[in-house]
PDB file of C-alpha atoms in Angstrom:
ATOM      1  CA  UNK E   1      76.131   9.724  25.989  1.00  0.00           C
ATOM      2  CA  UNK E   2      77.680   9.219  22.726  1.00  0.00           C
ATOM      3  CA  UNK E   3      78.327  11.314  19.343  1.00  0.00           C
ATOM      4  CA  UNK E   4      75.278   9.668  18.053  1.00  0.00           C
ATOM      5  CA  UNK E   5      73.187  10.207  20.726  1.00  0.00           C
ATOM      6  CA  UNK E   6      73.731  13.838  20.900  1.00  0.00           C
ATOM      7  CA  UNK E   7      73.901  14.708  17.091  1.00  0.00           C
ATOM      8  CA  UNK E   8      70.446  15.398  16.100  1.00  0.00           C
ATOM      9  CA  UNK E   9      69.176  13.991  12.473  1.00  0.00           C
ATOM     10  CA  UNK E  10      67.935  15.981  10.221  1.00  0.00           C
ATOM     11  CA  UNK E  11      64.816  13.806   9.744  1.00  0.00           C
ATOM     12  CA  UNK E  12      63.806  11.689  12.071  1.00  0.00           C
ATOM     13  CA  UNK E  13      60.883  12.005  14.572  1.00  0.00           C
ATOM     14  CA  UNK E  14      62.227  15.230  15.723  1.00  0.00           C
ATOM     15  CA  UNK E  15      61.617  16.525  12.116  1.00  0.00           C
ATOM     16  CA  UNK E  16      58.124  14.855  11.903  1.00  0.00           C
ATOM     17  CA  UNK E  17      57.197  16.609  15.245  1.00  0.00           C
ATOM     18  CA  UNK E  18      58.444  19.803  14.443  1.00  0.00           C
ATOM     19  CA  UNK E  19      56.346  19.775  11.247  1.00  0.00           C
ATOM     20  CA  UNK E  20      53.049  18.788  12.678  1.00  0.00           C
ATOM     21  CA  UNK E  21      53.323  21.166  15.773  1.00  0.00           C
ATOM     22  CA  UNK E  22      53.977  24.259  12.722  1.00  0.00           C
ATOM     23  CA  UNK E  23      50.878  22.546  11.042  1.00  0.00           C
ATOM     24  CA  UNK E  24      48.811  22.973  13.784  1.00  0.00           C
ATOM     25  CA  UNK E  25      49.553  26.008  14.757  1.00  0.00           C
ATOM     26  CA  UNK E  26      49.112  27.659  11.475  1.00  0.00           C
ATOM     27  CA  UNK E  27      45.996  25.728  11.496  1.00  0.00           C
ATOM     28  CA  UNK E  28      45.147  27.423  14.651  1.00  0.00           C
ATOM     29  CA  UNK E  29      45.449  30.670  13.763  1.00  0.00           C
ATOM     30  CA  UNK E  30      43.738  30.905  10.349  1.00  0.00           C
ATOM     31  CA  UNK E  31      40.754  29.441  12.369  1.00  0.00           C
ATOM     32  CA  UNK E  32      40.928  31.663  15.822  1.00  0.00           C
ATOM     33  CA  UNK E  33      43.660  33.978  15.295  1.00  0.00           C
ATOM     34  CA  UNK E  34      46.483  34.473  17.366  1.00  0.00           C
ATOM     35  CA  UNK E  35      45.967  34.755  21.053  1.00  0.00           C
ATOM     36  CA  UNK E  36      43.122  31.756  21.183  1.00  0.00           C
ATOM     37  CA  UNK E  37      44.863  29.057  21.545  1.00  0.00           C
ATOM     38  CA  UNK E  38      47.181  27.361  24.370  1.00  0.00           C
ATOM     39  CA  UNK E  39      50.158  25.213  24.011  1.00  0.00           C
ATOM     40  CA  UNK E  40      48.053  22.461  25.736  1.00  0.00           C
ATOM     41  CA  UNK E  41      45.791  22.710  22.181  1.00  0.00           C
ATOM     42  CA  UNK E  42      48.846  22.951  19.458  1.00  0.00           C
ATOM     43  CA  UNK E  43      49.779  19.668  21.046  1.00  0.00           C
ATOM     44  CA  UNK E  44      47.137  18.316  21.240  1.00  0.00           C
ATOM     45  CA  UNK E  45      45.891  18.904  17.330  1.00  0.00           C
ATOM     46  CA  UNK E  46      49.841  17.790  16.738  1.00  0.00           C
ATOM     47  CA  UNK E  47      49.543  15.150  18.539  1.00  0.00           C
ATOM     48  CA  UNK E  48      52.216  15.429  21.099  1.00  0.00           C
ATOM     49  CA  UNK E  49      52.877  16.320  24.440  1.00  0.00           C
ATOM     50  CA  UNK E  50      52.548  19.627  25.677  1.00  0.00           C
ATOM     51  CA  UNK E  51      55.665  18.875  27.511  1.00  0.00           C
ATOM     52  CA  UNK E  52      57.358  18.157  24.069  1.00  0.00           C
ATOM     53  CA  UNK E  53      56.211  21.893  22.983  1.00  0.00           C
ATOM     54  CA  UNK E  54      57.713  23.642  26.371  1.00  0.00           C
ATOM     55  CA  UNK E  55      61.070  21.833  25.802  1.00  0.00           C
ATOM     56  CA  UNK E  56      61.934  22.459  22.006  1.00  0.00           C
ATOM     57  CA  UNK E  57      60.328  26.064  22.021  1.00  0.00           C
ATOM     58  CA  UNK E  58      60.001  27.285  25.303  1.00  0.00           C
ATOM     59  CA  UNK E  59      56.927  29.177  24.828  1.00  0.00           C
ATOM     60  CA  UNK E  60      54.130  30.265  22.702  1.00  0.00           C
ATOM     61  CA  UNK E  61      55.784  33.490  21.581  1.00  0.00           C
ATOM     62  CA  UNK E  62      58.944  31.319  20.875  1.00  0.00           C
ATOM     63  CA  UNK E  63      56.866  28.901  18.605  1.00  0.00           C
ATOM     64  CA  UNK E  64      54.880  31.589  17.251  1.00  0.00           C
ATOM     65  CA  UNK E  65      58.615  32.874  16.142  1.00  0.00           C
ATOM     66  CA  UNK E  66      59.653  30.092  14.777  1.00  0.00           C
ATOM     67  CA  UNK E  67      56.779  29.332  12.622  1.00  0.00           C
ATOM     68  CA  UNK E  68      56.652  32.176  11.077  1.00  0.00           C
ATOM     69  CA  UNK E  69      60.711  32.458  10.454  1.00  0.00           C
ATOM     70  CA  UNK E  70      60.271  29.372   8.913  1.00  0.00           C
ATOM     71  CA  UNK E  71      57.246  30.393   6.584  1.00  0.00           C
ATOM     72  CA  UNK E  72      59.371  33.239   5.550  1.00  0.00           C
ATOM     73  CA  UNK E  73      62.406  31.060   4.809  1.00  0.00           C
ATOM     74  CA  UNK E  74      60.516  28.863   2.675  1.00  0.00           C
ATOM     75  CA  UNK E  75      58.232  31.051   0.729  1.00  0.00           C
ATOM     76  CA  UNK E  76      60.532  33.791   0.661  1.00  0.00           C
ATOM     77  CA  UNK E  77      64.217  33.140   0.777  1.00  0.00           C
ATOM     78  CA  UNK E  78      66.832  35.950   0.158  1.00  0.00           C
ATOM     79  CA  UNK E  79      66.965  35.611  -4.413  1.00  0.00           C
ATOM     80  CA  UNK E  80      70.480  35.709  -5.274  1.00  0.00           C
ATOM     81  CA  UNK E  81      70.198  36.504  -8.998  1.00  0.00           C
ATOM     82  CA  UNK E  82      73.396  38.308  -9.568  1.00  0.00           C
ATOM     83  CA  UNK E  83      71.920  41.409  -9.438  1.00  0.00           C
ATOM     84  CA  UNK E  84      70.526  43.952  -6.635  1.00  0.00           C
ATOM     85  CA  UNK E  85      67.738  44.972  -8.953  1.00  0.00           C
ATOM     86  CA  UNK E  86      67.383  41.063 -10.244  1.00  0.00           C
ATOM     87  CA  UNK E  87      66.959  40.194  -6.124  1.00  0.00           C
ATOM     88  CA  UNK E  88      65.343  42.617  -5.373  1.00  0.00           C
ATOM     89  CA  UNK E  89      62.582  42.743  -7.831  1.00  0.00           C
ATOM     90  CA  UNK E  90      62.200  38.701  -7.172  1.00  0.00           C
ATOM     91  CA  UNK E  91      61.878  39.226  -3.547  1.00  0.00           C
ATOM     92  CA  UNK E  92      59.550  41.688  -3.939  1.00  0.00           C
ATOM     93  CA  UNK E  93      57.395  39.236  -5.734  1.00  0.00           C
ATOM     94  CA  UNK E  94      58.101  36.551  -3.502  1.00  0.00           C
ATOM     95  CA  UNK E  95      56.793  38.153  -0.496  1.00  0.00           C
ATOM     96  CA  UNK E  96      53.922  39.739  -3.122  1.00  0.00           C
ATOM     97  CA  UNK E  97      53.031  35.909  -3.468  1.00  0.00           C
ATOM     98  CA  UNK E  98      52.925  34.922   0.081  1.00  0.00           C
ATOM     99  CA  UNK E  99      51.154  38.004   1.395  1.00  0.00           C
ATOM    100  CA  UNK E 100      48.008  37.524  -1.016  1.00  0.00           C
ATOM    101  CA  UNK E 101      48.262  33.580  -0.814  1.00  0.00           C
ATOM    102  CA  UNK E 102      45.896  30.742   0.633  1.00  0.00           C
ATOM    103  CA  UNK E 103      47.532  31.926   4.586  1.00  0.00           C
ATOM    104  CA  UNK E 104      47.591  35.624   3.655  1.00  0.00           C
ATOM    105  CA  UNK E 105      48.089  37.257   6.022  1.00  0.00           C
ATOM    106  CA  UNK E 106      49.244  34.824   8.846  1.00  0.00           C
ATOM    107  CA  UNK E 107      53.106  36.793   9.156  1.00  0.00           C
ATOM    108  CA  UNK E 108      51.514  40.247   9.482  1.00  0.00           C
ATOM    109  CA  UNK E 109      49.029  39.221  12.149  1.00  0.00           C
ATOM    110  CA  UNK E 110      50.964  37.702  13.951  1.00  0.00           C
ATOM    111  CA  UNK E 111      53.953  40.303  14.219  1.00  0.00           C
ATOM    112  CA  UNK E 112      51.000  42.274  15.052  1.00  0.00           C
ATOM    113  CA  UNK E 113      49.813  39.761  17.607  1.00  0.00           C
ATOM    114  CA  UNK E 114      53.394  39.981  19.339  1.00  0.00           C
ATOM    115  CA  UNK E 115      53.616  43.445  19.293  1.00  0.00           C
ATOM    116  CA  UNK E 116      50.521  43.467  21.832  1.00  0.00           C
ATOM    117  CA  UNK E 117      51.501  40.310  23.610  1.00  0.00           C
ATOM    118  CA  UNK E 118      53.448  41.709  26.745  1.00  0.00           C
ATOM    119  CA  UNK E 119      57.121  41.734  27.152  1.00  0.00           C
ATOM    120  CA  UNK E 120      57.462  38.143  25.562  1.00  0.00           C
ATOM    121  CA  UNK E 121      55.723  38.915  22.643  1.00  0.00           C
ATOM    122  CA  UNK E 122      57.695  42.130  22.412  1.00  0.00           C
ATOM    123  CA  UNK E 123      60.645  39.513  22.012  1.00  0.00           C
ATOM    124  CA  UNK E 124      59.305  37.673  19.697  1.00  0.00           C
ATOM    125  CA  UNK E 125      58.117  40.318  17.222  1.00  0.00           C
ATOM    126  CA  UNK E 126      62.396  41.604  17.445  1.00  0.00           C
ATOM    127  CA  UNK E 127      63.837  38.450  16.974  1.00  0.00           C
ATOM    128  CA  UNK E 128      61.365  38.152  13.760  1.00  0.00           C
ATOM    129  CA  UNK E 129      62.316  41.235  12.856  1.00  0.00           C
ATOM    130  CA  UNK E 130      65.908  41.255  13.545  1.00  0.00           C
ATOM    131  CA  UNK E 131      66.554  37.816  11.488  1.00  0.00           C
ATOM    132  CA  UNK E 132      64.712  38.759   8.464  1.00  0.00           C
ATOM    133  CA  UNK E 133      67.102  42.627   8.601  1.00  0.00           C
ATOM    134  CA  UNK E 134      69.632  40.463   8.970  1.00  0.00           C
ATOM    135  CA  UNK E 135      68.745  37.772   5.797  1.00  0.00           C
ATOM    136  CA  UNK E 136      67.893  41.457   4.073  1.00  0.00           C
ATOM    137  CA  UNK E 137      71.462  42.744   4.975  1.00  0.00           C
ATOM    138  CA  UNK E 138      73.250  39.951   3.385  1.00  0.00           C
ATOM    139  CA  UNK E 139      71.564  40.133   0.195  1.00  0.00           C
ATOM    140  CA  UNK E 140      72.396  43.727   0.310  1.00  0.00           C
ATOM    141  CA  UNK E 141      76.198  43.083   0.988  1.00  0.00           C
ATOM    142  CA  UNK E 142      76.213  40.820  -1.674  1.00  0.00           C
ATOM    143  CA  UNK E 143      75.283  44.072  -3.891  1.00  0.00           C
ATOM    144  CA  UNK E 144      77.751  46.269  -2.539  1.00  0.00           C
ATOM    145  CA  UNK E 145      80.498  43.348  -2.502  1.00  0.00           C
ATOM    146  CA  UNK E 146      79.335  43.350  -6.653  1.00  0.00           C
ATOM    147  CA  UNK E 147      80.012  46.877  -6.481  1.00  0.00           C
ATOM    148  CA  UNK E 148      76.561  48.206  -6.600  1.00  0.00           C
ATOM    149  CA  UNK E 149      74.798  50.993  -4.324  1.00  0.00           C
ATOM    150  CA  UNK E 150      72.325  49.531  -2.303  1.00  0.00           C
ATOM    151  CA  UNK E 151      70.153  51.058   0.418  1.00  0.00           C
ATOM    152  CA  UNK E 152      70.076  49.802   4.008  1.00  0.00           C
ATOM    153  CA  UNK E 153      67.715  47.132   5.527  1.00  0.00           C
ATOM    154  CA  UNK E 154      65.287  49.493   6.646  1.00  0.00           C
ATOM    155  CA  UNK E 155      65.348  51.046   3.330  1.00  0.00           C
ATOM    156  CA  UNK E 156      63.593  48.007   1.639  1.00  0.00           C
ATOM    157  CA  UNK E 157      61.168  47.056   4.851  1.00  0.00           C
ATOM    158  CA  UNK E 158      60.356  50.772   4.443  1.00  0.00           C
ATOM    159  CA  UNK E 159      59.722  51.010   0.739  1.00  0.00           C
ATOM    160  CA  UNK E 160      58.972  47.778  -0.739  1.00  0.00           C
ATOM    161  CA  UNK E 161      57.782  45.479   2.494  1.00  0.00           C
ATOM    162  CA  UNK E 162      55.444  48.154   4.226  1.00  0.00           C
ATOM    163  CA  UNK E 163      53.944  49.315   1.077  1.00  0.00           C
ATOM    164  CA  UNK E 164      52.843  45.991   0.434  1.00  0.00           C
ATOM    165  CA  UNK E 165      51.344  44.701   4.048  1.00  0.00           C
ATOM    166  CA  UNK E 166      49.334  48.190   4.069  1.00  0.00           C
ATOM    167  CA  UNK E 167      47.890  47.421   0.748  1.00  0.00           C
ATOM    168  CA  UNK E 168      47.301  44.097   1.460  1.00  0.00           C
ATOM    169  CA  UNK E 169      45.442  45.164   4.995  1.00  0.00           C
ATOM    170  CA  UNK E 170      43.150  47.154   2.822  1.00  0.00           C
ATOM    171  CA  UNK E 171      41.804  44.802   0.488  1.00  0.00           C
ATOM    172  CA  UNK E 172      44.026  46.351  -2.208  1.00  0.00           C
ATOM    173  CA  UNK E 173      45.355  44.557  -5.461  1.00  0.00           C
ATOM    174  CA  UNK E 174      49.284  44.272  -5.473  1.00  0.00           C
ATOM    175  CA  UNK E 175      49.981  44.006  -9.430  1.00  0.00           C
ATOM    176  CA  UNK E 176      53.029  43.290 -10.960  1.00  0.00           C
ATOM    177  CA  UNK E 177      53.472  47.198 -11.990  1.00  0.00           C
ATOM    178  CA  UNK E 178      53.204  48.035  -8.477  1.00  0.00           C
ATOM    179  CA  UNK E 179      55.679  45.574  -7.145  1.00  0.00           C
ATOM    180  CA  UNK E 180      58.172  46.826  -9.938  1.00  0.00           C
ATOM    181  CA  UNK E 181      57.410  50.262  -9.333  1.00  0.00           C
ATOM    182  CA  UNK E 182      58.419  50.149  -5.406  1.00  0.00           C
ATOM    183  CA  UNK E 183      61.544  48.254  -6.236  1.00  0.00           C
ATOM    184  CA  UNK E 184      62.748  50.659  -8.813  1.00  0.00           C
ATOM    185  CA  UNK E 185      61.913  54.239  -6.857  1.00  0.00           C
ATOM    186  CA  UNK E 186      63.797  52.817  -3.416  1.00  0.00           C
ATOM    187  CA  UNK E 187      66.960  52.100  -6.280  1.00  0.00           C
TER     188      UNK E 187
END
């Protein structure tokens, strides 16, 4: 095999597939919800093999994972504004955005799916978890490396991020105050 053959393009087919199999499973679970689907019927709706699935991801749980990662990535990347505050207060609205958007939902259910998915769901839901700490923790070493104070990782999911998904669960209106308010008591 040569260099070519084993360096993967960034587009390609390999791109294409990966974006229709996210498709359909988001698809999927804003029609059934989580747990009511197979592999066999993500490929199908994508239009691949279910063969195709099992070797990229593995799993359900696995592709469950990475859709949501990279829903999170997309609609809510780590703000570097210069500021903690600055970064904060934009990813607070980020996520504000995404949680009360067309999908809604789709991140929190389906951590919540994980969480009562066995031993591989269990997985899933930490290594979800554990990247987005760890995309958290760099923003937050970018404020101490400024200089500032900044509060641990579990100190935002705790008083910005939870606040919000409870609201949200509740049928309750996340307003700009509110958002501003639970980034300025955590600083």
């Amino acid at each position: 095999m040569n260099e070519r053959q084993r360096t993967r393009r960034p587009g390609g087919r390999s791109a294409r597939v990966g974006a229709e199999v996210h498709r359909a499973v988001t698809e999927l679970i804003n029609e059934r919800g989580y747990g009511n689907f197979t592999v066999g019927e993500v490929a199908a709706r994508a239009g691949v093999a279910d063969s195709s699935i099992y070797r990229r991801w593995g799993g359900l749980e696995t592709l469950l994972t990475d859709v949501a990662l990279t829903r999170l990535n997309a609609q809510s990347p780590m703000p570097d504004t210069g500021s903690l505050a600055g970064d904060l207060h934009t990813y607070a609205a980020q996520v504000a955005r995404e949680i009360t958007g067309p999908d809604g939902l789709l991140l929190v259910r389906l951590a919540v799916a994980l969480s009562s998915n066995g031993e591989q769901g269990l997985r899933a839901r930490d290594e979800l978890r554990a990247e987005r700490t760890r995309q958290l923790q760099s923003m937050l070493d970018r404020a101490r490396e400024r200089g500032e104070h900044a509060p641990d990782a579990l100190g935002v999911l705790d008083h910005i991020l939870a606040p919000m998904y409870i609201r949200v669960l509740f049928g309750m209106e996340l307003t700009p105050d509110y958002i501003d308010g639970l980034v300025d008591r955590l600083l």
